[in-house]
Coordinates of C-alpha atoms in Angstrom, one line a residue:
Chain A
M1 CA -3.5 33.5 2.0
T2 CA -6.9 32.0 2.3
L3 CA -8.6 28.7 2.3
A4 CA -12.3 29.2 1.9
A5 CA -15.5 27.1 1.5
Q6 CA -18.2 28.6 -0.7
D7 CA -21.7 27.3 -0.4
L8 CA -20.2 23.9 0.2
S9 CA -22.5 20.9 0.4
I10 CA -21.2 17.3 0.7
G11 CA -23.7 14.4 0.7
V12 CA -25.8 14.2 3.8
R13 CA -22.9 15.5 5.9
L14 CA -22.5 19.2 5.1
Y15 CA -25.0 21.8 3.9
D16 CA -24.3 25.2 2.4
V17 CA -21.2 26.0 4.4
S18 CA -19.4 29.3 3.6
L19 CA -16.4 30.4 5.6
A20 CA -12.8 31.6 5.0
L21 CA -9.9 30.4 7.1
E22 CA -6.9 32.5 7.9
T23 CA -3.2 31.8 8.3
G24 CA -1.3 32.6 11.4
K25 CA -4.2 31.5 13.6
I26 CA -5.5 28.3 15.3
T27 CA -9.0 27.6 14.2
A28 CA -11.0 25.0 16.0
I29 CA -13.9 23.1 14.4
C30 CA -16.3 21.9 17.1
G31 CA -19.6 20.2 17.2
P32 CA -21.4 17.1 18.4
N33 CA -20.7 13.7 16.9
G34 CA -22.0 13.5 13.4
A35 CA -22.1 17.3 12.9
G36 CA -19.8 17.1 9.9
K37 CA -16.5 18.3 11.5
S38 CA -14.2 15.6 9.9
T39 CA -16.1 16.0 6.6
L40 CA -15.4 19.8 6.6
L41 CA -11.7 19.2 7.4
K42 CA -11.3 16.6 4.7
A43 CA -13.0 19.0 2.2
F44 CA -10.5 21.7 3.2
A45 CA -7.8 19.1 2.6
G46 CA -9.1 18.5 -0.9
L47 CA -9.9 14.9 -0.2
L48 CA -13.6 15.1 -0.8
Q49 CA -15.6 16.0 -3.9
A50 CA -18.1 18.8 -3.3
H51 CA -21.7 18.1 -4.4
A52 CA -22.4 21.8 -4.6
G53 CA -20.2 24.8 -4.0
A54 CA -16.4 24.7 -3.8
V55 CA -13.3 25.0 -1.7
N56 CA -10.9 27.6 -2.9
L57 CA -7.2 27.9 -2.1
D58 CA -6.3 31.6 -2.6
D59 CA -7.8 32.2 -6.1
S60 CA -7.9 28.7 -7.5
S61 CA -10.4 25.9 -6.9
L62 CA -9.0 23.1 -4.8
A63 CA -10.7 20.5 -7.1
T64 CA -8.7 21.7 -10.2
L65 CA -5.4 22.1 -8.4
H66 CA -2.8 19.4 -9.2
P67 CA -2.7 17.0 -6.3
R68 CA 1.0 17.6 -5.8
E69 CA 0.6 21.4 -5.7
R70 CA -2.2 21.0 -3.2
A71 CA -0.1 18.6 -1.2
K72 CA 2.8 21.1 -1.0
R73 CA 0.5 23.7 0.5
I74 CA -1.9 21.7 2.7
G75 CA -0.8 19.2 5.3
Y76 CA -3.4 16.8 6.6
L77 CA -3.3 14.7 9.8
P78 CA -6.1 12.2 10.2
Q79 CA -7.4 11.0 13.5
A80 CA -6.4 7.4 13.0
H81 CA -2.7 6.8 13.7
E82 CA -2.3 4.2 11.0
I83 CA 1.3 3.0 10.4
A84 CA 1.1 -0.3 8.4
W85 CA 4.8 -1.2 8.3
D86 CA 7.5 -0.9 10.9
I87 CA 9.5 1.7 9.0
P88 CA 12.2 3.9 10.5
V89 CA 11.0 7.1 12.2
R90 CA 13.1 9.3 10.0
S91 CA 11.8 7.8 6.8
L92 CA 8.3 8.4 8.1
V93 CA 9.0 12.1 8.7
E94 CA 10.6 12.2 5.2
L95 CA 7.3 11.1 3.7
G96 CA 6.1 14.7 4.4
R97 CA 8.5 15.8 1.6
M98 CA 6.9 13.6 -1.0
A99 CA 5.0 16.3 -2.9
H100 CA 8.3 18.2 -3.2
G101 CA 10.0 15.2 -4.7
D102 CA 12.9 15.4 -2.3
T103 CA 14.0 14.3 1.2
R104 CA 16.0 17.5 1.9
A105 CA 17.6 17.2 5.3
E106 CA 17.0 20.8 6.4
P107 CA 13.2 20.9 6.6
V108 CA 13.1 17.3 8.0
D109 CA 15.7 18.2 10.7
A110 CA 13.7 21.3 11.5
A111 CA 10.5 19.4 11.9
I112 CA 12.2 16.8 14.1
A113 CA 13.7 19.6 16.2
A114 CA 10.4 21.5 16.4
L115 CA 8.7 18.5 18.0
N116 CA 11.7 17.4 20.2
I117 CA 11.8 13.9 18.7
E118 CA 15.6 13.8 17.9
P119 CA 16.0 10.8 20.3
L120 CA 13.3 8.8 18.3
Q121 CA 15.0 9.3 14.9
D122 CA 16.7 5.9 14.9
R123 CA 13.7 4.0 16.3
R124 CA 11.1 2.1 14.3
A125 CA 7.6 3.5 13.9
Q126 CA 5.8 0.6 15.6
S127 CA 8.0 0.7 18.7
L128 CA 6.7 4.2 19.6
S129 CA 4.2 5.0 22.3
G130 CA 0.9 6.8 21.5
G131 CA 2.3 10.2 22.5
E132 CA 5.5 9.6 20.5
T133 CA 3.6 8.5 17.5
A134 CA 1.4 11.7 17.6
R135 CA 4.5 13.9 17.6
V136 CA 6.2 11.9 14.8
L137 CA 3.1 12.1 12.6
L138 CA 2.8 15.8 13.2
A139 CA 6.5 16.2 12.3
R140 CA 5.7 14.4 9.1
V141 CA 3.2 17.2 8.3
L142 CA 5.6 20.0 9.3
A143 CA 8.4 18.5 7.1
G144 CA 6.4 19.4 4.1
E145 CA 6.4 23.0 5.2
P146 CA 2.7 23.5 4.3
A147 CA 1.0 26.8 4.6
W148 CA -2.0 25.0 6.1
I149 CA -2.0 22.3 8.8
L150 CA -5.3 20.5 9.1
A151 CA -5.5 18.0 11.9
D152 CA -8.5 15.8 12.9
E153 CA -8.7 15.4 16.6
P154 CA -5.0 15.4 17.1
L155 CA -5.4 15.3 20.9
A156 CA -7.6 12.2 21.1
A157 CA -6.0 9.3 22.9
L158 CA -3.3 11.5 24.4
D159 CA -2.7 12.2 28.1
I160 CA -3.0 15.7 29.3
G161 CA 0.8 16.3 29.2
H162 CA 1.1 15.2 25.6
Q163 CA -2.1 17.2 24.7
L164 CA -0.6 20.4 26.1
A165 CA 2.7 19.7 24.4
L166 CA 1.1 19.1 21.0
L167 CA -1.0 22.3 21.4
R168 CA 2.2 24.2 22.1
H169 CA 3.8 22.8 18.9
L170 CA 0.7 23.8 16.9
R171 CA 0.8 27.3 18.4
A172 CA 4.4 27.6 17.4
A173 CA 3.5 26.6 13.8
A174 CA 0.7 29.2 13.8
D175 CA 3.0 31.9 15.1
Q176 CA 5.4 31.1 12.2
G177 CA 2.6 31.9 9.8
A178 CA 0.8 28.6 9.2
G179 CA -2.9 28.3 9.2
V180 CA -3.7 25.7 11.8
V181 CA -7.2 24.1 11.7
L182 CA -8.1 21.5 14.3
V183 CA -11.1 19.4 14.9
L184 CA -11.5 19.4 18.7
H185 CA -13.8 17.5 20.9
D186 CA -12.6 19.0 24.1
L187 CA -14.3 22.4 24.2
A188 CA -12.1 23.6 27.0
H189 CA -9.1 23.2 24.7
A190 CA -10.9 25.0 22.0
M191 CA -11.8 27.8 24.4
N192 CA -8.3 28.2 25.8
Y193 CA -6.1 27.6 22.8
A194 CA -8.0 28.5 19.6
D195 CA -8.1 32.0 18.1
R196 CA -11.4 31.2 16.4
V197 CA -14.0 28.5 16.9
I198 CA -16.3 27.2 14.2
V199 CA -19.3 25.3 15.5
L200 CA -21.1 22.8 13.3
S201 CA -24.5 21.3 14.0
D202 CA -26.2 18.8 11.7
G203 CA -23.9 19.7 8.8
R204 CA -24.6 23.5 9.1
L205 CA -22.7 26.4 10.5
A206 CA -24.1 27.1 14.0
A207 CA -21.5 29.6 15.3
D208 CA -18.3 31.2 14.1
G209 CA -16.1 33.6 15.9
E210 CA -13.9 34.2 18.9
P211 CA -14.1 31.3 21.4
E212 CA -15.9 33.2 24.1
A213 CA -18.7 34.1 21.6
A214 CA -18.8 30.9 19.6
L215 CA -18.9 28.7 22.6
D216 CA -21.2 30.7 24.9
V217 CA -23.7 29.0 27.2
S218 CA -26.6 29.4 24.8
T219 CA -24.7 27.6 21.9
L220 CA -23.8 24.8 24.3
Q221 CA -27.5 24.5 25.1
S222 CA -28.8 24.7 21.5
V223 CA -26.1 22.6 19.8
W224 CA -24.9 20.1 22.3
K225 CA -28.1 20.1 24.4
V226 CA -26.1 20.4 27.6
D227 CA -26.7 22.7 30.5
A228 CA -23.2 23.8 31.4
Q229 CA -21.2 26.8 32.4
W230 CA -17.6 28.1 32.0
I231 CA -15.6 28.7 35.1
G232 CA -12.1 30.0 35.7
A233 CA -10.2 32.9 34.4
D234 CA -9.4 33.9 30.7
G235 CA -7.2 31.3 29.0
K236 CA -7.8 28.8 31.9
R237 CA -11.4 28.0 31.4
A238 CA -13.1 24.8 32.3
L239 CA -16.5 23.5 31.5
I240 CA -18.7 22.0 34.2
A241 CA -22.2 20.7 34.1
R242 CA -24.8 22.8 35.8
Chain B
M1 CA 20.3 0.2 -3.7
N2 CA 20.0 -1.7 -0.5
R3 CA 21.9 -4.6 0.9
A4 CA 19.1 -7.1 0.2
V5 CA 19.4 -6.3 -3.5
L6 CA 23.2 -7.0 -3.3
L7 CA 22.7 -10.1 -1.3
F8 CA 20.1 -11.8 -3.5
G9 CA 21.8 -10.5 -6.7
L10 CA 25.0 -12.2 -5.6
L11 CA 23.3 -15.4 -4.6
L12 CA 21.4 -15.5 -7.9
A13 CA 24.7 -14.9 -9.8
I14 CA 26.2 -18.0 -8.0
A15 CA 23.1 -20.2 -8.2
L16 CA 22.3 -19.7 -11.9
P17 CA 25.5 -21.3 -13.4
L18 CA 25.4 -24.1 -10.8
S19 CA 21.8 -24.9 -11.5
L20 CA 22.7 -25.6 -15.1
L21 CA 24.7 -28.6 -14.0
A22 CA 21.9 -30.0 -11.8
G23 CA 19.5 -32.5 -13.2
R24 CA 18.6 -36.2 -13.4
V25 CA 21.9 -36.4 -15.1
W26 CA 24.6 -34.2 -13.6
L27 CA 26.3 -32.4 -16.4
W28 CA 30.0 -32.0 -16.6
P29 CA 30.7 -29.7 -19.6
D30 CA 34.0 -31.4 -20.4
A31 CA 32.9 -35.0 -19.9
T32 CA 29.2 -35.3 -20.9
P33 CA 28.5 -35.9 -24.5
N34 CA 26.5 -33.2 -26.3
A35 CA 26.9 -31.0 -23.2
A36 CA 26.8 -27.8 -25.2
I37 CA 23.5 -28.6 -26.8
I38 CA 21.9 -29.8 -23.6
L39 CA 23.0 -26.6 -21.9
A40 CA 22.0 -24.2 -24.7
E41 CA 18.7 -25.8 -25.7
L42 CA 17.4 -27.3 -22.5
R43 CA 18.9 -26.2 -19.3
L44 CA 19.7 -22.6 -20.0
P45 CA 16.2 -21.6 -21.2
R46 CA 14.7 -23.5 -18.4
A47 CA 16.9 -21.8 -15.8
L48 CA 16.2 -18.4 -17.3
L49 CA 12.5 -19.1 -17.3
A50 CA 12.7 -20.0 -13.6
V51 CA 14.5 -16.7 -13.0
I52 CA 11.9 -14.7 -15.0
V53 CA 8.9 -16.4 -13.5
G54 CA 10.3 -16.1 -9.9
A55 CA 11.2 -12.4 -10.4
G56 CA 7.7 -11.6 -11.6
L57 CA 5.9 -13.4 -8.8
G58 CA 8.3 -12.1 -6.1
A59 CA 7.8 -8.5 -7.2
A60 CA 4.1 -8.9 -7.6
G61 CA 3.8 -10.3 -4.1
A62 CA 5.8 -7.4 -2.6
A63 CA 3.8 -4.8 -4.4
M64 CA 0.5 -6.5 -3.5
Q65 CA 1.4 -6.7 0.2
G66 CA 2.4 -3.0 0.1
Y67 CA -0.8 -2.0 -1.5
L68 CA -3.1 -3.9 0.7
R69 CA -0.9 -3.1 3.7
N70 CA -1.2 -6.7 4.7
P71 CA 1.7 -9.2 5.0
L72 CA -0.7 -12.0 4.2
A73 CA -1.7 -10.7 0.8
D74 CA -0.8 -12.8 -2.2
P75 CA -1.0 -11.9 -5.9
G76 CA -3.4 -14.8 -6.3
L77 CA -6.0 -12.7 -4.5
F78 CA -6.3 -10.5 -7.6
G79 CA -7.8 -13.3 -9.6
I80 CA -5.3 -12.7 -12.4
A81 CA -3.5 -16.1 -12.0
P82 CA -6.9 -18.0 -12.1
G83 CA -7.9 -15.9 -15.1
A84 CA -4.7 -16.8 -16.9
A85 CA -5.1 -20.5 -15.9
L86 CA -8.7 -20.5 -17.3
G87 CA -7.4 -19.1 -20.6
A88 CA -4.8 -21.9 -20.8
V89 CA -7.4 -24.6 -19.8
V90 CA -9.6 -23.4 -22.6
A91 CA -6.7 -23.9 -25.1
L92 CA -6.1 -27.4 -23.7
W93 CA -9.8 -28.2 -23.8
F94 CA -10.0 -27.4 -27.5
G95 CA -6.7 -29.2 -28.2
Y96 CA -5.1 -26.0 -29.4
T97 CA -1.8 -27.0 -28.0
A98 CA -0.9 -28.3 -31.4
S99 CA 0.5 -24.9 -32.0
A100 CA 3.0 -23.9 -29.3
W101 CA 2.0 -20.3 -29.3
L102 CA -1.7 -20.8 -28.6
L103 CA -1.6 -21.9 -25.0
P104 CA 0.4 -19.0 -23.7
L105 CA -1.6 -16.6 -25.9
F106 CA -4.9 -17.9 -24.4
A107 CA -3.4 -17.6 -20.9
L108 CA -2.4 -14.0 -21.6
L109 CA -5.9 -13.3 -22.9
G110 CA -7.3 -14.9 -19.7
A111 CA -5.1 -12.7 -17.6
G112 CA -6.1 -9.6 -19.7
G113 CA -9.8 -10.5 -19.2
A114 CA -9.3 -10.8 -15.4
M115 CA -7.5 -7.4 -15.4
A116 CA -10.2 -5.7 -17.4
L117 CA -12.9 -7.1 -15.2
L118 CA -11.1 -5.9 -12.1
A119 CA -10.5 -2.5 -13.6
A120 CA -14.1 -2.2 -14.6
I121 CA -15.4 -3.1 -11.2
A122 CA -12.9 -1.4 -8.9
G123 CA -10.8 0.9 -11.1
R124 CA -12.9 4.1 -10.8
T125 CA -13.2 4.5 -7.0
G126 CA -9.9 2.9 -6.1
G127 CA -11.3 1.6 -2.8
I128 CA -9.1 -1.2 -1.4
A129 CA -11.9 -3.3 0.2
L130 CA -14.0 -3.2 -3.0
F131 CA -10.9 -4.0 -5.1
T132 CA -10.0 -7.0 -2.9
L133 CA -13.6 -8.4 -3.0
A134 CA -13.6 -7.9 -6.8
G135 CA -10.3 -9.8 -7.0
L136 CA -11.7 -12.7 -4.9
M137 CA -14.8 -12.9 -7.1
V138 CA -12.9 -12.9 -10.3
A139 CA -10.7 -15.7 -8.8
S140 CA -13.7 -17.8 -7.8
L141 CA -15.4 -17.3 -11.1
A142 CA -12.3 -18.3 -13.0
G143 CA -11.9 -21.2 -10.6
A144 CA -15.4 -22.4 -11.2
L145 CA -15.1 -22.2 -14.9
T146 CA -11.9 -24.1 -14.8
A147 CA -13.5 -26.8 -12.7
L148 CA -16.4 -26.9 -15.3
A149 CA -13.9 -27.3 -18.1
I150 CA -12.3 -30.2 -16.3
S151 CA -15.6 -31.9 -15.5
M152 CA -16.7 -31.6 -19.1
A153 CA -13.4 -32.4 -20.7
P154 CA -13.9 -34.0 -24.2
N155 CA -11.7 -36.9 -23.4
A156 CA -9.5 -38.4 -20.7
F157 CA -6.3 -37.2 -22.3
A158 CA -7.5 -33.5 -22.3
M159 CA -8.5 -33.9 -18.7
S160 CA -5.1 -35.2 -17.6
E161 CA -3.4 -32.6 -19.7
I162 CA -5.4 -29.8 -17.9
V163 CA -4.9 -31.2 -14.4
L164 CA -1.2 -31.7 -15.0
W165 CA -0.8 -28.3 -16.5
L166 CA -2.6 -26.6 -13.6
N167 CA 0.2 -27.7 -11.3
G168 CA 2.8 -25.5 -12.8
A169 CA 6.1 -26.7 -14.1
L170 CA 9.1 -25.7 -16.2
T171 CA 9.6 -29.1 -17.9
D172 CA 10.3 -29.1 -21.6
R173 CA 10.3 -25.3 -22.0
S174 CA 12.4 -23.7 -24.7
W175 CA 13.7 -20.3 -25.8
R176 CA 10.2 -19.5 -27.2
E177 CA 8.8 -19.2 -23.7
V178 CA 11.8 -17.2 -22.5
L179 CA 11.3 -14.7 -25.3
L180 CA 7.6 -14.5 -24.6
A181 CA 7.8 -14.0 -20.9
A182 CA 11.0 -11.9 -20.6
P183 CA 9.6 -8.6 -22.0
L184 CA 6.2 -8.9 -20.4
V185 CA 7.6 -9.7 -16.9
G186 CA 10.3 -7.1 -17.4
L187 CA 7.8 -4.4 -18.1
G188 CA 5.6 -5.6 -15.3
V189 CA 8.4 -5.5 -12.7
L190 CA 9.3 -2.0 -14.0
L191 CA 5.7 -0.8 -13.4
L192 CA 5.6 -2.3 -10.0
W193 CA 8.9 -0.8 -9.1
R194 CA 7.6 2.6 -10.1
T195 CA 4.7 2.3 -7.6
G196 CA 7.2 2.1 -4.7
K197 CA 7.0 5.7 -3.6
S198 CA 3.2 5.7 -3.6
L199 CA 3.2 2.5 -1.7
D200 CA 5.4 4.1 1.0
A201 CA 2.9 6.9 1.4
L202 CA 0.1 4.4 1.7
T203 CA 1.8 3.1 4.8
L204 CA 0.1 5.9 6.6
G205 CA -3.3 5.1 5.2
E206 CA -5.2 6.0 2.0
P207 CA -6.3 9.5 3.1
V208 CA -2.8 10.5 4.1
A209 CA -1.4 9.1 0.8
R210 CA -3.9 11.2 -1.1
S211 CA -3.2 14.3 1.0
L212 CA 0.5 13.8 0.1
G213 CA -0.4 14.0 -3.6
V214 CA -0.7 10.3 -4.5
N215 CA -3.2 9.7 -7.3
T216 CA -4.7 6.5 -5.8
G217 CA -6.7 5.8 -9.0
A218 CA -3.5 5.9 -11.2
L219 CA -1.7 3.8 -8.6
L220 CA -4.4 1.1 -8.8
W221 CA -4.2 1.1 -12.6
M222 CA -0.4 0.7 -12.5
L223 CA -0.7 -2.2 -10.0
I224 CA -3.3 -4.0 -12.1
A225 CA -1.1 -3.6 -15.1
G226 CA 2.1 -4.6 -13.3
I227 CA 0.6 -7.6 -11.6
G228 CA -1.3 -8.6 -14.7
L229 CA 1.8 -8.6 -16.8
T230 CA 4.1 -10.4 -14.3
V231 CA 1.5 -13.0 -13.0
G232 CA -0.2 -13.4 -16.4
A233 CA 3.1 -14.0 -18.2
S234 CA 4.3 -16.4 -15.5
V235 CA 1.1 -18.5 -15.6
A236 CA 1.2 -18.4 -19.4
V237 CA 4.7 -20.1 -19.6
A238 CA 4.8 -22.1 -16.3
G239 CA 1.2 -22.8 -15.1
I240 CA 0.2 -22.0 -11.6
I241 CA 3.1 -21.6 -9.2
G242 CA 1.8 -20.6 -5.8
F243 CA 3.3 -19.3 -2.6
V244 CA 6.3 -17.5 -4.2
G245 CA 4.5 -14.1 -4.0
L246 CA 3.5 -14.8 -0.4
I247 CA 6.7 -16.2 1.1
V248 CA 9.4 -14.1 -0.7
P249 CA 8.4 -10.7 0.7
H250 CA 8.4 -12.2 4.2
L251 CA 11.9 -13.5 3.8
V252 CA 13.2 -10.3 2.4
R253 CA 11.4 -7.8 4.7
P254 CA 13.7 -8.3 7.7
L255 CA 16.7 -7.4 5.5
T256 CA 15.2 -4.1 4.5
D257 CA 13.9 -1.1 6.5
S258 CA 10.3 -2.4 5.8
R259 CA 9.4 0.4 3.4
P260 CA 7.4 -1.1 0.5
S261 CA 9.5 0.7 -2.0
Q262 CA 12.7 -1.0 -0.7
L263 CA 11.1 -4.4 -0.9
I264 CA 10.1 -4.7 -4.6
L265 CA 13.5 -5.2 -6.3
P266 CA 15.0 -7.5 -3.7
S267 CA 11.8 -9.6 -3.7
A268 CA 12.1 -9.9 -7.5
L269 CA 15.7 -11.2 -7.1
A270 CA 14.8 -13.5 -4.1
G271 CA 11.8 -14.8 -6.0
A272 CA 14.0 -15.6 -9.0
L273 CA 16.4 -17.4 -6.6
L274 CA 13.7 -19.4 -4.9
V275 CA 12.1 -20.7 -8.1
L276 CA 15.5 -21.4 -9.6
L277 CA 16.5 -23.5 -6.5
A278 CA 13.1 -25.3 -6.3
D279 CA 13.2 -26.1 -10.0
S280 CA 16.8 -27.5 -9.7
A281 CA 15.7 -29.5 -6.7
V282 CA 12.7 -31.2 -8.5
R283 CA 15.1 -32.1 -11.3
V284 CA 17.5 -33.8 -9.0
L285 CA 15.0 -35.6 -6.8
P286 CA 15.0 -39.3 -7.7
F287 CA 11.3 -39.8 -8.7
V288 CA 10.2 -41.7 -11.7
T289 CA 8.2 -38.8 -13.1
E290 CA 9.5 -35.4 -12.2
L291 CA 7.8 -33.7 -9.2
R292 CA 5.8 -30.7 -10.6
L293 CA 7.3 -27.4 -9.5
G294 CA 3.9 -26.0 -8.5
I295 CA 3.3 -28.9 -6.2
A296 CA 6.9 -28.7 -4.8
L297 CA 6.5 -25.0 -4.0
S298 CA 3.2 -25.6 -2.3
L299 CA 4.6 -28.4 -0.3
L300 CA 7.4 -26.0 0.8
G301 CA 5.1 -23.0 1.1
A302 CA 2.3 -24.3 3.2
P303 CA 4.4 -25.6 6.1
F304 CA 6.4 -22.4 5.9
F305 CA 3.3 -20.4 6.2
L306 CA 2.0 -22.4 9.2
W307 CA 5.4 -21.8 10.9
L308 CA 4.9 -18.1 10.2
L309 CA 1.4 -18.2 11.8
I310 CA 2.7 -20.0 14.8
R311 CA 5.5 -17.5 15.2
M312 CA 3.0 -14.6 14.9
R313 CA 0.7 -16.2 17.5
R314 CA 3.7 -16.4 19.9
G315 CA 4.3 -12.8 19.3
L316 CA 0.7 -11.9 20.2
E317 CA 0.8 -13.9 23.4

């Protein structure tokens, strides 16, 4: 299964981007502020209209796919943790089933179990801490059993413990066959946890490949304008200024 | 079905027959002369109209708060009530009230005009901020035109008619108004009830709702139609009755799990109950001329709202 952008241009945010995503992997989208990361993710989620080019899910154009069909296959987690009403946590997770038109217990229970939030089930959404909210909202996405999980900076505003836990959950989802696409600001997380890194700069594709190659020192220099170097062993890299 | 529906349904079933007895003259079916006629022709249609108007306003308020994700939203924000009021004021201005159908018809036309204007401005993009601003502008335009009509009233009688009518009331209503409002409000409440699932998804924000398959454009159209029908029909038969759409969802929300979909039907029932009780109260109060229902509910609503704000402030401290 593929989710692919073809010559995609959106407003002043994205120019002529072509790339195909793959399932079973974690793909990180990186780039400086304003590079078009969230725009690209929203376009992959089918939430933005392309001004030129298209996004295709398998063989069909995302723009012509019925919203419910699209919603069954693509789960989207925005950066903002907006929960307007103090609804029960379980009802919130069940919203993930909306496109399927049911609230079947099995996938909802599975999503709750996958994120270890059983103890939160009977709580109300607005009583949760930031870390708990992040896990509940991800469970909402998993409950829909989508083939694609697109998350916009899911680690922002989380402490290191919750960051690593959430990355573990996302890795588990990828291992089970989902295509996981994350906008990440923390380049060390992208380096250590992603299978593939896409670097955007001023709305254009600047690098695309395995983390070591896509985030090499010369890309850091040319895209982020920083003089930095990677230290540490494989999978435990850290970025420090030079 | 949730417990709030049961509770308010039960209370309404008790209050409706009791309200028929209440009035300037307490009615005892076996003792009062002409009791059957008074009940059938005066009090029953008036009570049913209170139920219909209250149900429409309550449901509209619940849907409106769900859509704007704001507990302070009121269906009046949409500009539909002022639009309907303007229509009615035009009818009064020209003295069209000679025919009993014309005033409600003009009010419905006014509501329809406000709805069309809203849809034309905000209906394509479906953005909430644009939509709210459009509603506020429609409301102030209709308000300004109403003020213009009052200031240029052809005679003192028309002016007093207009001013009196603007403070809604259910005095001297008949089965005609019931038959007019019932199908419109019924259809409107049905439309609003159908938006429930989408409003639940909107709890997580507009992008998430769209990613879950909600067609936000269609949702907006359904809300405009639902609120236009309920509020437009209510104003057409009863004038402006404020605060019901604002207060009722607040009273009902703690009895539900706070999901917007769970709030719409109980708010309709609680709105019906509130307007029925308020209308019974204004009938019983010993004033020379009956206190207008719209004024009574505002007198009740504004202090309630202040209390709500004080409580919210305490919660923040």
